[in-house]
Amino acid sequence: MIYIAEVELPKGTLLKGRYVVERSLGSGGFGITYLCMDNVVGEYVAVKEYFPKLAVREGLNLVIPRQYDIQEHYTRVESFLDESKIASKFVDVRIVRQTDSFRENSTAYYVMEYVEGPTLVQFIRSNGPLKAQEAVRIAEEISLGLRSIHDAGFVHGDLKPTNVILKNERAVKITDFGGASLRDSFFMPLHAGVVSLHYSAPERFVRCIMPTAQSDIYSLGGVLFFLVSGLDPVPAPDRLKGIAMADPPTNYRLRRVIRKAMAMAMSDRYQDILQLIRALRKRLF
């Protein structure tokens, strides 16, 4: 039995008899995303593979570490596929479209549209912080995407600058629904226990507290903070310890929006995404 150290699928690998791997687009703690050619429609797509840390390959097959519980592994594979099912429910040009999912190589995959463009992190690192008007325009587009998610009865749960792609420097695409869950539900998604240090709301750091619409609003406030400053906001756990978050370098009216969106108490934030959208539109100047 030979295990290979290289975890990424080699170029030319054929998945489901139609998706040909071109290269890796990136990886995280739960998976690897590939650029693939869809031989059926003749277009590039992005294919995400469930591949947890410490896993290895035997040929193309995923082999889980010995310390993993086999039943837990299968549960996580199901949750990974649930991520695709959740994302496929959203019909909005601001949300990356999911098109397919399948099992293969002892793991699972889902397919989504391939969007060319930098993440917000990549864009800000290359171009520097944005002026207030442009930051508000992008934040409003993200808000409208979140509205579609919330109206469908879900929350994103892991909104941050790396999960928003900027297409043609104008349109936004929200991606990565590993933290998504039904609102007012006890359903525990794959990434429910994973938080983003600088962008997750304080309640997310409390064990078993599921994300809410107010959690997404806090995260969006953090994204807006990043857009105008180029810096990550102070983590919520540090703020709970009394470490103050400095106001970002922007005008007073926009600072007020960011402060309210990122209020530590859920009741002090905008109570739904429409309130935040209205506040942003008042500050388009």
PDB file of C-alpha atoms in Angstrom:
ATOM      1  CA  MET A   1       0.000   0.000   0.000  1.00  0.00           C
ATOM      2  CA  ILE A   2       1.601   3.280  -1.156  1.00  0.00           C
ATOM      3  CA  TYR A   3       0.467   6.641   0.128  1.00  0.00           C
ATOM      4  CA  ILE A   4       1.495   9.796  -1.715  1.00  0.00           C
ATOM      5  CA  ALA A   5       2.477  12.972   0.087  1.00  0.00           C
ATOM      6  CA  GLU A   6       1.109  15.221  -2.654  1.00  0.00           C
ATOM      7  CA  VAL A   7      -2.528  15.683  -1.699  1.00  0.00           C
ATOM      8  CA  GLU A   8      -3.699  17.583  -4.775  1.00  0.00           C
ATOM      9  CA  LEU A   9      -5.124  15.620  -7.668  1.00  0.00           C
ATOM     10  CA  PRO A  10      -2.718  15.600 -10.629  1.00  0.00           C
ATOM     11  CA  LYS A  11      -3.430  17.594 -13.764  1.00  0.00           C
ATOM     12  CA  GLY A  12      -5.505  15.585 -16.206  1.00  0.00           C
ATOM     13  CA  THR A  13      -7.457  13.655 -13.553  1.00  0.00           C
ATOM     14  CA  LEU A  14     -10.968  12.920 -14.831  1.00  0.00           C
ATOM     15  CA  LEU A  15     -13.800  13.297 -12.324  1.00  0.00           C
ATOM     16  CA  LYS A  16     -17.297  11.903 -12.881  1.00  0.00           C
ATOM     17  CA  GLY A  17     -16.332  11.199 -16.480  1.00  0.00           C
ATOM     18  CA  ARG A  18     -16.592  14.892 -17.424  1.00  0.00           C
ATOM     19  CA  TYR A  19     -14.490  17.233 -15.242  1.00  0.00           C
ATOM     20  CA  VAL A  20     -10.779  17.365 -16.164  1.00  0.00           C
ATOM     21  CA  VAL A  21      -8.468  18.813 -13.494  1.00  0.00           C
ATOM     22  CA  GLU A  22      -6.303  21.687 -14.753  1.00  0.00           C
ATOM     23  CA  ARG A  23      -4.785  22.990 -11.525  1.00  0.00           C
ATOM     24  CA  SER A  24      -5.444  23.741  -7.882  1.00  0.00           C
ATOM     25  CA  LEU A  25      -7.094  27.064  -7.047  1.00  0.00           C
ATOM     26  CA  GLY A  26      -6.427  26.804  -3.316  1.00  0.00           C
ATOM     27  CA  SER A  27      -7.065  24.774  -0.210  1.00  0.00           C
ATOM     28  CA  GLY A  28      -8.360  25.121   3.336  1.00  0.00           C
ATOM     29  CA  GLY A  29      -8.830  23.013   6.415  1.00  0.00           C
ATOM     30  CA  PHE A  30     -11.618  20.941   4.876  1.00  0.00           C
ATOM     31  CA  GLY A  31     -10.943  20.790   1.171  1.00  0.00           C
ATOM     32  CA  ILE A  32      -9.139  21.584  -2.053  1.00  0.00           C
ATOM     33  CA  THR A  33     -10.639  23.558  -4.935  1.00  0.00           C
ATOM     34  CA  TYR A  34      -9.611  22.833  -8.518  1.00  0.00           C
ATOM     35  CA  LEU A  35      -9.980  24.577 -11.843  1.00  0.00           C
ATOM     36  CA  CYS A  36     -11.508  21.971 -14.157  1.00  0.00           C
ATOM     37  CA  MET A  37     -12.735  21.819 -17.721  1.00  0.00           C
ATOM     38  CA  ASP A  38     -16.284  20.530 -18.015  1.00  0.00           C
ATOM     39  CA  ASN A  39     -16.113  18.405 -21.160  1.00  0.00           C
ATOM     40  CA  VAL A  40     -19.908  18.296 -21.463  1.00  0.00           C
ATOM     41  CA  VAL A  41     -20.486  22.055 -21.774  1.00  0.00           C
ATOM     42  CA  GLY A  42     -16.961  23.105 -22.769  1.00  0.00           C
ATOM     43  CA  GLU A  43     -16.517  25.605 -19.927  1.00  0.00           C
ATOM     44  CA  TYR A  44     -14.214  25.977 -16.965  1.00  0.00           C
ATOM     45  CA  VAL A  45     -15.721  25.222 -13.560  1.00  0.00           C
ATOM     46  CA  ALA A  46     -14.430  25.143 -10.000  1.00  0.00           C
ATOM     47  CA  VAL A  47     -14.623  21.756  -8.281  1.00  0.00           C
ATOM     48  CA  LYS A  48     -14.262  21.521  -4.510  1.00  0.00           C
ATOM     49  CA  GLU A  49     -13.043  18.246  -2.993  1.00  0.00           C
ATOM     50  CA  TYR A  50     -13.597  17.247   0.618  1.00  0.00           C
ATOM     51  CA  PHE A  51     -10.072  16.569   1.862  1.00  0.00           C
ATOM     52  CA  PRO A  52      -9.533  17.150   5.596  1.00  0.00           C
ATOM     53  CA  LYS A  53      -6.190  17.959   7.143  1.00  0.00           C
ATOM     54  CA  LEU A  54      -3.864  14.993   7.757  1.00  0.00           C
ATOM     55  CA  ALA A  55      -5.615  12.896   5.106  1.00  0.00           C
ATOM     56  CA  VAL A  56      -3.451  11.224   2.444  1.00  0.00           C
ATOM     57  CA  ARG A  57      -4.044   9.491  -0.873  1.00  0.00           C
ATOM     58  CA  GLU A  58      -3.722   5.942  -2.055  1.00  0.00           C
ATOM     59  CA  GLY A  59      -3.707   6.510  -5.782  1.00  0.00           C
ATOM     60  CA  LEU A  60      -6.568   8.980  -6.245  1.00  0.00           C
ATOM     61  CA  ASN A  61      -8.488   7.780  -3.198  1.00  0.00           C
ATOM     62  CA  LEU A  62      -8.655   9.710   0.044  1.00  0.00           C
ATOM     63  CA  VAL A  63      -7.398   7.811   3.090  1.00  0.00           C
ATOM     64  CA  ILE A  64      -8.383   9.270   6.451  1.00  0.00           C
ATOM     65  CA  PRO A  65      -5.895   9.372   9.360  1.00  0.00           C
ATOM     66  CA  ARG A  66      -6.067   6.550  11.873  1.00  0.00           C
ATOM     67  CA  GLN A  67      -7.102   8.935  14.629  1.00  0.00           C
ATOM     68  CA  TYR A  68     -10.269   9.831  12.698  1.00  0.00           C
ATOM     69  CA  ASP A  69     -13.481   8.073  13.626  1.00  0.00           C
ATOM     70  CA  ILE A  70     -14.799   6.436  10.458  1.00  0.00           C
ATOM     71  CA  GLN A  71     -18.415   7.283  11.264  1.00  0.00           C
ATOM     72  CA  GLU A  72     -17.485  10.902  11.934  1.00  0.00           C
ATOM     73  CA  HIS A  73     -15.719  10.978   8.570  1.00  0.00           C
ATOM     74  CA  TYR A  74     -18.852   9.810   6.760  1.00  0.00           C
ATOM     75  CA  THR A  75     -20.917  12.353   8.692  1.00  0.00           C
ATOM     76  CA  ARG A  76     -18.566  15.103   7.566  1.00  0.00           C
ATOM     77  CA  VAL A  77     -18.756  13.930   3.970  1.00  0.00           C
ATOM     78  CA  GLU A  78     -22.551  14.223   4.189  1.00  0.00           C
ATOM     79  CA  SER A  79     -22.216  17.710   5.670  1.00  0.00           C
ATOM     80  CA  PHE A  80     -19.885  18.661   2.828  1.00  0.00           C
ATOM     81  CA  LEU A  81     -22.519  17.592   0.316  1.00  0.00           C
ATOM     82  CA  ASP A  82     -25.114  19.514   2.335  1.00  0.00           C
ATOM     83  CA  GLU A  83     -22.983  22.624   1.735  1.00  0.00           C
ATOM     84  CA  SER A  84     -23.525  22.165  -1.994  1.00  0.00           C
ATOM     85  CA  LYS A  85     -27.257  21.546  -1.558  1.00  0.00           C
ATOM     86  CA  ILE A  86     -27.606  24.725   0.500  1.00  0.00           C
ATOM     87  CA  ALA A  87     -25.699  26.860  -1.991  1.00  0.00           C
ATOM     88  CA  SER A  88     -27.711  25.475  -4.925  1.00  0.00           C
ATOM     89  CA  LYS A  89     -30.881  26.972  -3.403  1.00  0.00           C
ATOM     90  CA  PHE A  90     -29.710  30.551  -3.977  1.00  0.00           C
ATOM     91  CA  VAL A  91     -30.514  32.202  -7.303  1.00  0.00           C
ATOM     92  CA  ASP A  92     -28.687  35.507  -7.205  1.00  0.00           C
ATOM     93  CA  VAL A  93     -25.999  36.920  -9.492  1.00  0.00           C
ATOM     94  CA  ARG A  94     -24.031  37.904  -6.375  1.00  0.00           C
ATOM     95  CA  ILE A  95     -23.730  34.303  -5.176  1.00  0.00           C
ATOM     96  CA  VAL A  96     -21.461  31.712  -6.784  1.00  0.00           C
ATOM     97  CA  ARG A  97     -23.736  29.233  -8.572  1.00  0.00           C
ATOM     98  CA  GLN A  98     -23.537  25.545  -7.614  1.00  0.00           C
ATOM     99  CA  THR A  99     -24.182  23.091 -10.455  1.00  0.00           C
ATOM    100  CA  ASP A 100     -23.356  19.525  -9.420  1.00  0.00           C
ATOM    101  CA  SER A 101     -22.191  17.233  -6.623  1.00  0.00           C
ATOM    102  CA  PHE A 102     -21.007  13.627  -6.522  1.00  0.00           C
ATOM    103  CA  ARG A 103     -19.008  10.985  -4.659  1.00  0.00           C
ATOM    104  CA  GLU A 104     -15.770   9.585  -5.998  1.00  0.00           C
ATOM    105  CA  ASN A 105     -12.284   8.565  -4.812  1.00  0.00           C
ATOM    106  CA  SER A 106     -13.619   7.718  -1.325  1.00  0.00           C
ATOM    107  CA  THR A 107     -14.672  11.318  -0.796  1.00  0.00           C
ATOM    108  CA  ALA A 108     -17.114  13.924  -2.166  1.00  0.00           C
ATOM    109  CA  TYR A 109     -17.043  16.813  -4.624  1.00  0.00           C
ATOM    110  CA  TYR A 110     -19.243  19.692  -5.637  1.00  0.00           C
ATOM    111  CA  VAL A 111     -19.086  21.842  -8.725  1.00  0.00           C
ATOM    112  CA  MET A 112     -19.621  25.578  -8.997  1.00  0.00           C
ATOM    113  CA  GLU A 113     -19.211  28.283 -11.576  1.00  0.00           C
ATOM    114  CA  TYR A 114     -15.639  29.464 -12.020  1.00  0.00           C
ATOM    115  CA  VAL A 115     -15.344  33.175 -11.328  1.00  0.00           C
ATOM    116  CA  GLU A 116     -12.242  34.985 -12.531  1.00  0.00           C
ATOM    117  CA  GLY A 117     -11.184  37.788 -10.254  1.00  0.00           C
ATOM    118  CA  PRO A 118      -9.428  38.528  -6.982  1.00  0.00           C
ATOM    119  CA  THR A 119     -10.863  38.033  -3.537  1.00  0.00           C
ATOM    120  CA  LEU A 120     -11.376  41.241  -1.589  1.00  0.00           C
ATOM    121  CA  VAL A 121      -8.164  40.472   0.298  1.00  0.00           C
ATOM    122  CA  GLN A 122      -6.167  40.145  -2.912  1.00  0.00           C
ATOM    123  CA  PHE A 123      -7.715  43.296  -4.371  1.00  0.00           C
ATOM    124  CA  ILE A 124      -7.036  45.467  -1.314  1.00  0.00           C
ATOM    125  CA  ARG A 125      -3.482  44.165  -0.974  1.00  0.00           C
ATOM    126  CA  SER A 126      -2.821  45.125  -4.594  1.00  0.00           C
ATOM    127  CA  ASN A 127      -4.692  48.438  -4.683  1.00  0.00           C
ATOM    128  CA  GLY A 128      -4.858  49.672  -1.104  1.00  0.00           C
ATOM    129  CA  PRO A 129      -7.906  50.669   0.975  1.00  0.00           C
ATOM    130  CA  LEU A 130     -10.976  52.019  -0.796  1.00  0.00           C
ATOM    131  CA  LYS A 131     -12.615  55.398  -0.570  1.00  0.00           C
ATOM    132  CA  ALA A 132     -15.889  55.467   1.328  1.00  0.00           C
ATOM    133  CA  GLN A 133     -18.153  55.592  -1.725  1.00  0.00           C
ATOM    134  CA  GLU A 134     -16.586  52.548  -3.405  1.00  0.00           C
ATOM    135  CA  ALA A 135     -16.470  50.583  -0.143  1.00  0.00           C
ATOM    136  CA  VAL A 136     -20.163  51.290   0.452  1.00  0.00           C
ATOM    137  CA  ARG A 137     -21.022  50.207  -3.102  1.00  0.00           C
ATOM    138  CA  ILE A 138     -19.285  46.848  -2.591  1.00  0.00           C
ATOM    139  CA  ALA A 139     -20.804  46.405   0.873  1.00  0.00           C
ATOM    140  CA  GLU A 140     -24.275  47.070  -0.529  1.00  0.00           C
ATOM    141  CA  GLU A 141     -23.763  44.403  -3.197  1.00  0.00           C
ATOM    142  CA  ILE A 142     -22.687  41.908  -0.533  1.00  0.00           C
ATOM    143  CA  SER A 143     -25.709  42.914   1.561  1.00  0.00           C
ATOM    144  CA  LEU A 144     -28.064  42.208  -1.330  1.00  0.00           C
ATOM    145  CA  GLY A 145     -26.493  38.768  -1.726  1.00  0.00           C
ATOM    146  CA  LEU A 146     -26.928  38.126   1.987  1.00  0.00           C
ATOM    147  CA  ARG A 147     -30.542  39.236   1.698  1.00  0.00           C
ATOM    148  CA  SER A 148     -31.155  36.415  -0.798  1.00  0.00           C
ATOM    149  CA  ILE A 149     -29.514  33.951   1.585  1.00  0.00           C
ATOM    150  CA  HIS A 150     -31.545  35.181   4.568  1.00  0.00           C
ATOM    151  CA  ASP A 151     -34.793  35.295   2.568  1.00  0.00           C
ATOM    152  CA  ALA A 152     -34.246  31.619   1.720  1.00  0.00           C
ATOM    153  CA  GLY A 153     -34.142  30.887   5.436  1.00  0.00           C
ATOM    154  CA  PHE A 154     -30.373  30.487   5.764  1.00  0.00           C
ATOM    155  CA  VAL A 155     -27.379  32.392   7.093  1.00  0.00           C
ATOM    156  CA  HIS A 156     -23.912  32.343   5.530  1.00  0.00           C
ATOM    157  CA  GLY A 157     -22.045  31.861   8.794  1.00  0.00           C
ATOM    158  CA  ASP A 158     -18.511  32.539   7.536  1.00  0.00           C
ATOM    159  CA  LEU A 159     -18.505  35.833   5.667  1.00  0.00           C
ATOM    160  CA  LYS A 160     -15.027  37.383   5.365  1.00  0.00           C
ATOM    161  CA  PRO A 161     -12.926  39.109   2.673  1.00  0.00           C
ATOM    162  CA  THR A 162     -11.464  35.830   1.390  1.00  0.00           C
ATOM    163  CA  ASN A 163     -14.994  34.539   0.709  1.00  0.00           C
ATOM    164  CA  VAL A 164     -15.978  37.402  -1.591  1.00  0.00           C
ATOM    165  CA  ILE A 165     -14.673  37.556  -5.157  1.00  0.00           C
ATOM    166  CA  LEU A 166     -14.584  40.845  -7.051  1.00  0.00           C
ATOM    167  CA  LYS A 167     -15.485  40.273 -10.690  1.00  0.00           C
ATOM    168  CA  ASN A 168     -14.453  42.936 -13.208  1.00  0.00           C
ATOM    169  CA  GLU A 169     -13.786  45.254 -10.244  1.00  0.00           C
ATOM    170  CA  ARG A 170     -17.539  45.875 -10.030  1.00  0.00           C
ATOM    171  CA  ALA A 171     -19.639  42.793  -9.340  1.00  0.00           C
ATOM    172  CA  VAL A 172     -19.245  40.695  -6.206  1.00  0.00           C
ATOM    173  CA  LYS A 173     -19.596  36.935  -5.841  1.00  0.00           C
ATOM    174  CA  ILE A 174     -20.140  35.403  -2.399  1.00  0.00           C
ATOM    175  CA  THR A 175     -18.723  31.919  -1.994  1.00  0.00           C
ATOM    176  CA  ASP A 176     -17.867  29.220   0.572  1.00  0.00           C
ATOM    177  CA  PHE A 177     -21.041  28.061   2.320  1.00  0.00           C
ATOM    178  CA  GLY A 178     -19.381  25.628   4.713  1.00  0.00           C
ATOM    179  CA  GLY A 179     -20.715  27.640   7.634  1.00  0.00           C
ATOM    180  CA  ALA A 180     -24.208  28.050   6.236  1.00  0.00           C
ATOM    181  CA  SER A 181     -27.166  26.754   8.206  1.00  0.00           C
ATOM    182  CA  LEU A 182     -30.908  27.078   8.493  1.00  0.00           C
ATOM    183  CA  ARG A 183     -32.005  30.039  10.575  1.00  0.00           C
ATOM    184  CA  ASP A 184     -33.555  29.106  13.928  1.00  0.00           C
ATOM    185  CA  SER A 185     -32.325  25.546  13.497  1.00  0.00           C
ATOM    186  CA  PHE A 186     -30.235  23.140  15.505  1.00  0.00           C
ATOM    187  CA  PHE A 187     -28.718  21.698  12.314  1.00  0.00           C
ATOM    188  CA  MET A 188     -24.940  21.635  12.790  1.00  0.00           C
ATOM    189  CA  PRO A 189     -23.151  22.222   9.473  1.00  0.00           C
ATOM    190  CA  LEU A 190     -19.641  21.051   8.620  1.00  0.00           C
ATOM    191  CA  HIS A 191     -17.883  24.249   9.666  1.00  0.00           C
ATOM    192  CA  ALA A 192     -20.213  25.213  12.511  1.00  0.00           C
ATOM    193  CA  GLY A 193     -17.413  24.916  15.055  1.00  0.00           C
ATOM    194  CA  VAL A 194     -14.973  26.875  12.890  1.00  0.00           C
ATOM    195  CA  VAL A 195     -14.859  30.621  13.375  1.00  0.00           C
ATOM    196  CA  SER A 196     -12.893  33.355  11.655  1.00  0.00           C
ATOM    197  CA  LEU A 197     -10.922  35.127  14.342  1.00  0.00           C
ATOM    198  CA  HIS A 198     -11.279  38.677  13.009  1.00  0.00           C
ATOM    199  CA  TYR A 199     -14.685  38.422  11.338  1.00  0.00           C
ATOM    200  CA  SER A 200     -16.894  36.140  13.425  1.00  0.00           C
ATOM    201  CA  ALA A 201     -19.326  37.722  15.877  1.00  0.00           C
ATOM    202  CA  PRO A 202     -18.660  37.299  19.614  1.00  0.00           C
ATOM    203  CA  GLU A 203     -21.538  34.853  20.054  1.00  0.00           C
ATOM    204  CA  ARG A 204     -19.853  32.501  17.555  1.00  0.00           C
ATOM    205  CA  PHE A 205     -17.032  31.915  20.039  1.00  0.00           C
ATOM    206  CA  VAL A 206     -19.488  30.443  22.534  1.00  0.00           C
ATOM    207  CA  ARG A 207     -19.741  26.683  22.130  1.00  0.00           C
ATOM    208  CA  CYS A 208     -22.829  25.421  20.268  1.00  0.00           C
ATOM    209  CA  ILE A 209     -24.129  28.895  19.422  1.00  0.00           C
ATOM    210  CA  MET A 210     -25.262  28.761  15.803  1.00  0.00           C
ATOM    211  CA  PRO A 211     -24.815  31.725  13.434  1.00  0.00           C
ATOM    212  CA  THR A 212     -27.738  34.101  12.967  1.00  0.00           C
ATOM    213  CA  ALA A 213     -28.596  36.958  10.627  1.00  0.00           C
ATOM    214  CA  GLN A 214     -27.017  39.270  13.209  1.00  0.00           C
ATOM    215  CA  SER A 215     -23.843  37.164  13.030  1.00  0.00           C
ATOM    216  CA  ASP A 216     -23.681  37.779   9.272  1.00  0.00           C
ATOM    217  CA  ILE A 217     -24.274  41.499   9.844  1.00  0.00           C
ATOM    218  CA  TYR A 218     -21.349  41.630  12.283  1.00  0.00           C
ATOM    219  CA  SER A 219     -19.137  39.879   9.733  1.00  0.00           C
ATOM    220  CA  LEU A 220     -20.189  42.285   6.989  1.00  0.00           C
ATOM    221  CA  GLY A 221     -19.313  45.186   9.273  1.00  0.00           C
ATOM    222  CA  GLY A 222     -15.870  43.619   9.595  1.00  0.00           C
ATOM    223  CA  VAL A 223     -15.563  43.330   5.821  1.00  0.00           C
ATOM    224  CA  LEU A 224     -16.488  47.016   5.460  1.00  0.00           C
ATOM    225  CA  PHE A 225     -13.881  47.892   8.108  1.00  0.00           C
ATOM    226  CA  PHE A 226     -11.294  45.988   6.062  1.00  0.00           C
ATOM    227  CA  LEU A 227     -12.272  47.682   2.794  1.00  0.00           C
ATOM    228  CA  VAL A 228     -11.661  51.202   4.119  1.00  0.00           C
ATOM    229  CA  SER A 229      -8.627  50.417   6.288  1.00  0.00           C
ATOM    230  CA  GLY A 230      -6.827  47.473   4.702  1.00  0.00           C
ATOM    231  CA  LEU A 231      -6.662  45.951   8.179  1.00  0.00           C
ATOM    232  CA  ASP A 232      -8.457  43.125   9.931  1.00  0.00           C
ATOM    233  CA  PRO A 233     -10.707  44.324  12.774  1.00  0.00           C
ATOM    234  CA  VAL A 234      -9.864  43.481  16.373  1.00  0.00           C
ATOM    235  CA  PRO A 235     -11.056  39.925  17.135  1.00  0.00           C
ATOM    236  CA  ALA A 236     -14.293  39.717  19.117  1.00  0.00           C
ATOM    237  CA  PRO A 237     -12.662  37.715  21.970  1.00  0.00           C
ATOM    238  CA  ASP A 238     -10.142  40.541  22.456  1.00  0.00           C
ATOM    239  CA  ARG A 239     -12.914  43.131  22.435  1.00  0.00           C
ATOM    240  CA  LEU A 240     -14.684  41.098  25.115  1.00  0.00           C
ATOM    241  CA  LYS A 241     -11.516  41.456  27.202  1.00  0.00           C
ATOM    242  CA  GLY A 242     -11.703  45.235  26.907  1.00  0.00           C
ATOM    243  CA  ILE A 243      -9.377  45.829  23.955  1.00  0.00           C
ATOM    244  CA  ALA A 244     -10.902  48.694  22.007  1.00  0.00           C
ATOM    245  CA  MET A 245     -11.271  48.664  18.236  1.00  0.00           C
ATOM    246  CA  ALA A 246     -10.011  51.879  16.680  1.00  0.00           C
ATOM    247  CA  ASP A 247     -12.288  53.637  14.222  1.00  0.00           C
ATOM    248  CA  PRO A 248     -11.301  53.018  10.588  1.00  0.00           C
ATOM    249  CA  PRO A 249      -9.919  55.939   8.546  1.00  0.00           C
ATOM    250  CA  THR A 250     -13.154  57.032   6.902  1.00  0.00           C
ATOM    251  CA  ASN A 251     -15.865  59.638   7.411  1.00  0.00           C
ATOM    252  CA  TYR A 252     -17.988  59.836  10.540  1.00  0.00           C
ATOM    253  CA  ARG A 253     -21.224  58.622   8.954  1.00  0.00           C
ATOM    254  CA  LEU A 254     -19.656  55.426   7.642  1.00  0.00           C
ATOM    255  CA  ARG A 255     -17.860  54.823  10.942  1.00  0.00           C
ATOM    256  CA  ARG A 256     -21.278  54.889  12.642  1.00  0.00           C
ATOM    257  CA  VAL A 257     -22.568  52.201  10.273  1.00  0.00           C
ATOM    258  CA  ILE A 258     -19.530  49.999  10.948  1.00  0.00           C
ATOM    259  CA  ARG A 259     -19.784  50.468  14.720  1.00  0.00           C
ATOM    260  CA  LYS A 260     -23.477  49.537  14.758  1.00  0.00           C
ATOM    261  CA  ALA A 261     -22.995  46.510  12.493  1.00  0.00           C
ATOM    262  CA  MET A 262     -20.144  45.311  14.719  1.00  0.00           C
ATOM    263  CA  ALA A 263     -21.823  45.985  18.060  1.00  0.00           C
ATOM    264  CA  MET A 264     -20.877  43.333  20.608  1.00  0.00           C
ATOM    265  CA  ALA A 265     -24.481  42.772  21.700  1.00  0.00           C
ATOM    266  CA  MET A 266     -26.713  41.279  19.017  1.00  0.00           C
ATOM    267  CA  SER A 267     -29.590  43.529  20.093  1.00  0.00           C
ATOM    268  CA  ASP A 268     -27.461  46.625  19.377  1.00  0.00           C
ATOM    269  CA  ARG A 269     -26.775  45.674  15.760  1.00  0.00           C
ATOM    270  CA  TYR A 270     -29.003  46.171  12.736  1.00  0.00           C
ATOM    271  CA  GLN A 271     -31.774  43.649  13.298  1.00  0.00           C
ATOM    272  CA  ASP A 272     -31.963  42.504   9.694  1.00  0.00           C
ATOM    273  CA  ILE A 273     -30.029  42.969   6.501  1.00  0.00           C
ATOM    274  CA  LEU A 274     -32.616  45.409   5.094  1.00  0.00           C
ATOM    275  CA  GLN A 275     -31.872  47.844   7.920  1.00  0.00           C
ATOM    276  CA  LEU A 276     -28.195  47.686   7.025  1.00  0.00           C
ATOM    277  CA  ILE A 277     -28.910  48.153   3.313  1.00  0.00           C
ATOM    278  CA  ARG A 278     -30.971  51.274   4.072  1.00  0.00           C
ATOM    279  CA  ALA A 279     -28.190  52.637   6.280  1.00  0.00           C
ATOM    280  CA  LEU A 280     -25.613  52.065   3.537  1.00  0.00           C
ATOM    281  CA  ARG A 281     -27.773  53.768   0.918  1.00  0.00           C
ATOM    282  CA  LYS A 282     -28.136  56.837   3.117  1.00  0.00           C
ATOM    283  CA  ARG A 283     -24.368  57.082   3.134  1.00  0.00           C
ATOM    284  CA  LEU A 284     -23.750  56.885  -0.612  1.00  0.00           C
ATOM    285  CA  PHE A 285     -22.152  60.242  -1.268  1.00  0.00           C
TER     286      PHE A 285
END
